Tab-separated table of C-alpha atoms and ligand atoms in Angstrom:
chain	number	residue	atom	x	y	z
A	5	UNK	CA	66.873	81.016	38.117
A	6	UNK	CA	64.084	78.946	39.573
A	7	UNK	CA	61.410	77.740	37.189
A	8	UNK	CA	58.906	80.236	38.572
A	9	UNK	CA	61.263	83.184	38.099
A	10	UNK	CA	62.129	82.030	34.592
A	11	UNK	CA	58.457	81.633	33.659
A	12	UNK	CA	57.665	85.111	34.985
A	13	UNK	CA	60.543	86.600	33.032
A	14	UNK	CA	59.595	84.822	29.806
A	15	UNK	CA	56.015	85.983	30.259
A	16	UNK	CA	57.271	89.558	30.457
A	17	UNK	CA	59.275	89.071	27.261
A	18	UNK	CA	56.329	87.574	25.399
A	19	UNK	CA	54.000	90.344	26.574
A	20	UNK	CA	56.535	92.922	25.350
A	21	UNK	CA	56.776	91.218	21.961
A	22	UNK	CA	52.965	91.199	21.742
A	23	UNK	CA	52.813	94.912	22.544
A	24	UNK	CA	55.489	95.708	19.954
A	25	UNK	CA	53.770	93.703	17.225
A	26	UNK	CA	50.475	95.395	18.090
A	27	UNK	CA	52.026	98.853	17.844
A	28	UNK	CA	53.607	97.972	14.477
A	29	UNK	CA	50.154	97.003	13.257
A	30	UNK	CA	48.492	100.102	14.719
A	31	UNK	CA	46.561	97.994	17.218
A	32	UNK	CA	45.958	98.278	20.954
A	33	UNK	CA	48.125	95.747	22.835
A	34	UNK	CA	45.104	95.118	25.090
A	35	UNK	CA	43.137	93.815	22.112
A	36	UNK	CA	45.290	90.674	22.097
A	37	UNK	CA	44.806	87.988	24.701
A	38	UNK	CA	47.835	85.877	25.576
A	39	UNK	CA	47.038	82.233	26.262
A	40	UNK	CA	49.915	80.460	27.993
A	41	UNK	CA	49.871	76.877	26.725
A	42	UNK	CA	50.760	74.680	29.703
A	43	UNK	CA	50.053	71.322	28.027
A	44	UNK	CA	52.384	68.510	29.100
A	45	UNK	CA	53.972	70.810	31.701
A	46	UNK	CA	53.727	70.106	35.426
A	47	UNK	CA	50.939	71.755	37.404
A	48	UNK	CA	53.610	73.823	39.190
A	49	UNK	CA	54.401	75.589	35.902
A	50	UNK	CA	50.774	76.559	35.359
A	51	UNK	CA	50.682	77.715	38.990
A	52	UNK	CA	53.776	79.862	38.403
A	53	UNK	CA	52.132	81.499	35.394
A	54	UNK	CA	48.989	82.224	37.418
A	55	UNK	CA	51.082	83.681	40.230
A	56	UNK	CA	52.714	85.957	37.634
A	57	UNK	CA	49.271	87.250	36.664
A	58	UNK	CA	48.861	85.102	33.549
A	59	UNK	CA	45.268	83.892	33.946
A	60	UNK	CA	44.534	82.511	30.459
A	61	UNK	CA	45.930	78.990	30.192
A	62	UNK	CA	45.657	76.580	27.260
A	63	UNK	CA	45.557	72.787	27.312
A	64	UNK	CA	45.378	70.222	24.501
A	65	UNK	CA	44.117	67.146	26.296
A	66	UNK	CA	40.680	67.027	27.901
A	67	UNK	CA	41.604	65.062	31.026
A	68	UNK	CA	44.760	67.084	31.580
A	69	UNK	CA	42.697	70.272	31.410
A	70	UNK	CA	40.160	68.886	33.868
A	71	UNK	CA	42.877	67.703	36.272
A	72	UNK	CA	44.867	70.942	36.182
A	73	UNK	CA	41.744	73.034	36.662
A	74	UNK	CA	40.861	70.885	39.697
A	75	UNK	CA	44.413	71.175	41.061
A	76	UNK	CA	44.455	74.979	40.814
A	77	UNK	CA	41.155	76.215	42.226
A	78	UNK	CA	40.546	79.788	43.289
A	79	UNK	CA	43.465	81.306	41.375
A	80	UNK	CA	41.321	82.972	38.735
A	81	UNK	CA	42.459	80.720	35.887
A	82	UNK	CA	40.586	80.869	32.595
A	83	UNK	CA	41.106	77.563	30.812
A	84	UNK	CA	41.174	77.231	27.023
A	85	UNK	CA	40.719	73.876	25.295
A	86	UNK	CA	42.941	74.184	22.219
A	87	UNK	CA	43.477	70.536	21.255
A	88	UNK	CA	41.435	68.160	19.118
A	89	UNK	CA	38.347	67.218	21.112
A	90	UNK	CA	36.624	63.853	20.823
A	91	UNK	CA	32.937	63.653	21.560
A	92	UNK	CA	33.422	61.234	24.446
A	93	UNK	CA	35.790	63.733	26.135
A	94	UNK	CA	33.454	66.710	25.904
A	95	UNK	CA	32.171	65.927	29.399
A	96	UNK	CA	35.572	66.776	30.907
A	97	UNK	CA	35.716	70.170	29.298
A	98	UNK	CA	32.293	71.830	29.143
A	99	UNK	CA	31.863	74.286	31.980
A	100	UNK	CA	35.506	73.799	33.039
A	101	UNK	CA	37.090	75.449	30.028
A	102	UNK	CA	35.925	78.996	29.501
A	103	UNK	CA	36.726	78.611	25.799
A	104	UNK	CA	36.765	75.682	23.377
A	105	UNK	CA	38.864	76.651	20.330
A	106	UNK	CA	38.497	73.426	18.391
A	107	UNK	CA	34.878	72.986	17.403
A	108	UNK	CA	35.048	71.496	13.918
A	109	UNK	CA	31.960	69.384	13.284
A	110	UNK	CA	28.232	69.446	13.898
A	111	UNK	CA	28.438	66.203	15.899
A	112	UNK	CA	30.929	67.759	18.305
A	113	UNK	CA	28.842	70.934	18.519
A	114	UNK	CA	25.725	68.940	19.384
A	115	UNK	CA	27.513	67.134	22.200
A	116	UNK	CA	28.923	70.407	23.594
A	117	UNK	CA	25.446	71.933	23.322
A	118	UNK	CA	23.848	69.018	25.165
A	119	UNK	CA	26.379	69.116	28.013
A	120	UNK	CA	26.216	72.899	28.304
A	121	UNK	CA	22.427	72.943	28.490
A	122	UNK	CA	22.519	70.241	31.170
A	123	UNK	CA	24.681	72.622	33.234
A	124	UNK	CA	22.560	75.632	32.383
A	125	UNK	CA	25.450	77.431	30.684
A	126	UNK	CA	26.462	78.620	27.244
A	127	UNK	CA	29.853	77.286	26.218
A	128	UNK	CA	32.044	79.812	24.419
A	129	UNK	CA	33.454	78.232	21.268
A	130	UNK	CA	35.529	79.011	18.208
A	131	UNK	CA	35.323	77.075	14.961
A	132	UNK	CA	38.667	75.594	13.939
A	133	UNK	CA	39.312	75.965	10.222
A	134	UNK	CA	41.795	73.796	8.347
A	135	UNK	CA	43.276	76.760	6.468
A	136	UNK	CA	46.088	74.723	4.931
A	137	UNK	CA	43.650	72.053	3.668
A	138	UNK	CA	45.995	69.474	5.209
A	139	UNK	CA	44.634	65.944	5.223
A	140	UNK	CA	46.114	65.060	8.628
A	141	UNK	CA	44.846	68.199	10.365
A	142	UNK	CA	41.662	68.762	12.302
A	143	UNK	CA	39.419	71.666	11.535
A	144	UNK	CA	36.533	72.142	9.181
A	145	UNK	CA	37.243	72.761	5.504
A	146	UNK	CA	36.904	76.391	4.430
A	147	UNK	CA	34.215	75.301	1.986
A	148	UNK	CA	32.147	73.836	4.843
A	149	UNK	CA	32.537	76.755	7.240
A	150	UNK	CA	29.400	78.672	6.272
A	151	UNK	CA	27.210	75.599	6.647
A	152	UNK	CA	28.719	74.652	10.001
A	153	UNK	CA	28.333	78.175	11.404
A	154	UNK	CA	24.718	78.261	10.314
A	155	UNK	CA	23.995	74.993	12.139
A	156	UNK	CA	25.965	75.892	15.269
A	157	UNK	CA	24.520	79.394	15.556
A	158	UNK	CA	21.088	78.014	16.438
A	159	UNK	CA	22.329	75.762	19.267
A	160	UNK	CA	21.351	77.553	22.500
A	161	UNK	CA	24.156	76.008	24.585
A	162	UNK	CA	26.888	77.359	22.326
A	163	UNK	CA	28.137	80.926	22.243
A	164	UNK	CA	30.043	81.121	18.980
A	165	UNK	CA	32.723	83.801	19.268
A	166	UNK	CA	35.040	83.420	16.290
A	167	UNK	CA	37.526	81.283	14.394
A	168	UNK	CA	40.766	79.461	15.112
A	169	UNK	CA	43.503	77.965	12.923
A	170	UNK	CA	46.766	76.051	13.102
A	171	UNK	CA	48.583	76.760	9.830
A	172	UNK	CA	51.008	74.262	8.303
A	173	UNK	CA	54.377	74.328	10.087
A	174	UNK	CA	56.486	76.748	8.073
A	175	UNK	CA	58.903	79.576	8.590
A	176	UNK	CA	57.050	82.302	10.527
A	177	UNK	CA	56.734	84.584	7.500
A	178	UNK	CA	55.317	81.720	5.380
A	179	UNK	CA	52.380	81.380	7.803
A	180	UNK	CA	51.165	84.894	6.961
A	181	UNK	CA	48.956	83.884	4.000
A	182	UNK	CA	47.182	81.329	6.217
A	183	UNK	CA	46.457	83.936	8.886
A	184	UNK	CA	45.178	86.250	6.147
A	185	UNK	CA	42.957	83.480	4.904
A	186	UNK	CA	41.378	83.066	8.358
A	187	UNK	CA	40.764	86.828	8.571
A	188	UNK	CA	39.184	86.770	5.108
A	189	UNK	CA	36.897	83.917	6.137
A	190	UNK	CA	35.913	85.777	9.316
A	191	UNK	CA	35.032	88.902	7.319
A	192	UNK	CA	32.919	86.811	4.929
A	193	UNK	CA	31.160	84.919	7.699
A	194	UNK	CA	30.436	88.067	9.738
A	195	UNK	CA	28.710	89.581	6.728
A	196	UNK	CA	26.848	86.418	5.861
A	197	UNK	CA	25.746	85.283	9.341
A	198	UNK	CA	25.374	88.614	11.112
A	199	UNK	CA	27.342	87.168	14.049
A	200	UNK	CA	30.132	89.281	15.543
A	201	UNK	CA	32.728	86.451	15.367
A	202	UNK	CA	35.150	88.907	16.941
A	203	UNK	CA	37.775	86.419	18.112
A	204	UNK	CA	40.589	85.105	15.939
A	205	UNK	CA	42.725	82.503	17.704
A	206	UNK	CA	45.930	82.307	15.706
A	207	UNK	CA	49.674	82.404	16.377
A	208	UNK	CA	52.005	80.200	18.442
A	209	UNK	CA	55.545	80.658	19.829
A	210	UNK	CA	57.194	80.769	16.403
A	211	UNK	CA	54.756	83.073	14.643
A	212	UNK	CA	52.586	84.997	17.106
A	213	UNK	CA	53.994	88.370	16.061
A	214	UNK	CA	53.071	87.660	12.427
A	215	UNK	CA	49.584	86.559	13.545
A	216	UNK	CA	49.140	89.798	15.522
A	217	UNK	CA	50.133	91.859	12.497
A	218	UNK	CA	47.379	90.031	10.604
A	219	UNK	CA	44.685	90.596	13.238
A	220	UNK	CA	44.914	87.815	15.826
A	221	UNK	CA	42.988	88.463	19.054
A	222	UNK	CA	44.216	85.330	20.878
A	223	UNK	CA	47.747	83.975	20.651
A	224	UNK	CA	48.518	80.507	22.026
A	225	UNK	CA	52.095	80.470	23.287
A	226	UNK	CA	53.692	77.461	24.972
A	227	UNK	CA	57.399	76.889	24.413
A	228	UNK	CA	58.355	80.566	24.549
A	229	UNK	CA	56.945	80.717	28.092
A	230	UNK	CA	57.454	77.271	29.606
A	231	UNK	CA	60.367	75.943	27.563
A	232	UNK	CA	60.415	72.575	25.816
A	233	UNK	CA	57.642	70.178	26.761
A	234	UNK	CA	58.572	67.178	28.891
B	308	PLP	C1	50.996	73.169	21.502
B	308	PLP	C2	50.103	74.146	20.868
B	308	PLP	C3	50.355	75.527	20.937
B	308	PLP	C4	51.613	76.108	21.550
B	308	PLP	O1	52.718	75.775	20.754
B	308	PLP	P1	54.157	76.445	21.004
B	308	PLP	O2	54.842	76.281	19.715
B	308	PLP	O3	54.780	75.666	22.113
B	308	PLP	O4	53.930	77.857	21.368
B	308	PLP	C5	49.432	76.388	20.374
B	308	PLP	N1	48.305	75.939	19.790
B	308	PLP	C6	48.026	74.633	19.714
B	308	PLP	C7	46.771	74.209	19.065
B	308	PLP	C8	48.912	73.695	20.229
B	308	PLP	O5	48.635	72.396	20.112
């Protein structure tokens, strides 16, 4: 099989697994957006996914996102920034990525806001929450989430759409409590802030079916589509 054929066939398998998990959970398969994570894969792989109708693509590194977006114009791609974002890299991402999943501090939010306003846009963002309270992980602490949302909600260049998490690496079933925790936080914050916060970005290759059962609306799947990263 050529790479392109293999990517198309894996995409079909992943979409079927998403639909099955949705049905098990009594959810509409269409309520879950698949993000194909093309980080560290050649541009040709992202192009193959686009050609197979997979328009949502995720990248972890700001310059790589910018470069791939520039290399694949006019194919309808919707880019998602899913990696840790430093303030000095915000300029590569705002207005190029349709979504930034990894907003986790007021300083970062202010820089995104500033760059978005300069372009006359509102940048769609999710707040990343460190649900496992891991010291080495990015994401805002659960205890700081309410305060951060309150401060971000008033920034006119940011369109805050929901929450994102990367649970500690565990067996798929062991990630379930962390996904539940993110859902719980979303329910709390919707009630408190009055924002819709409809999007929950959670689930990767190993555990996206568990995440869907728990309410994920965006799954970020790399290896299961593109194979091991080079
Ligand atoms: C790399 C990455 C993914 C995809 O991981 P796979 O295990 O390859 O599916 C998803 N989310 C984030 C934040 C990542 O860094």
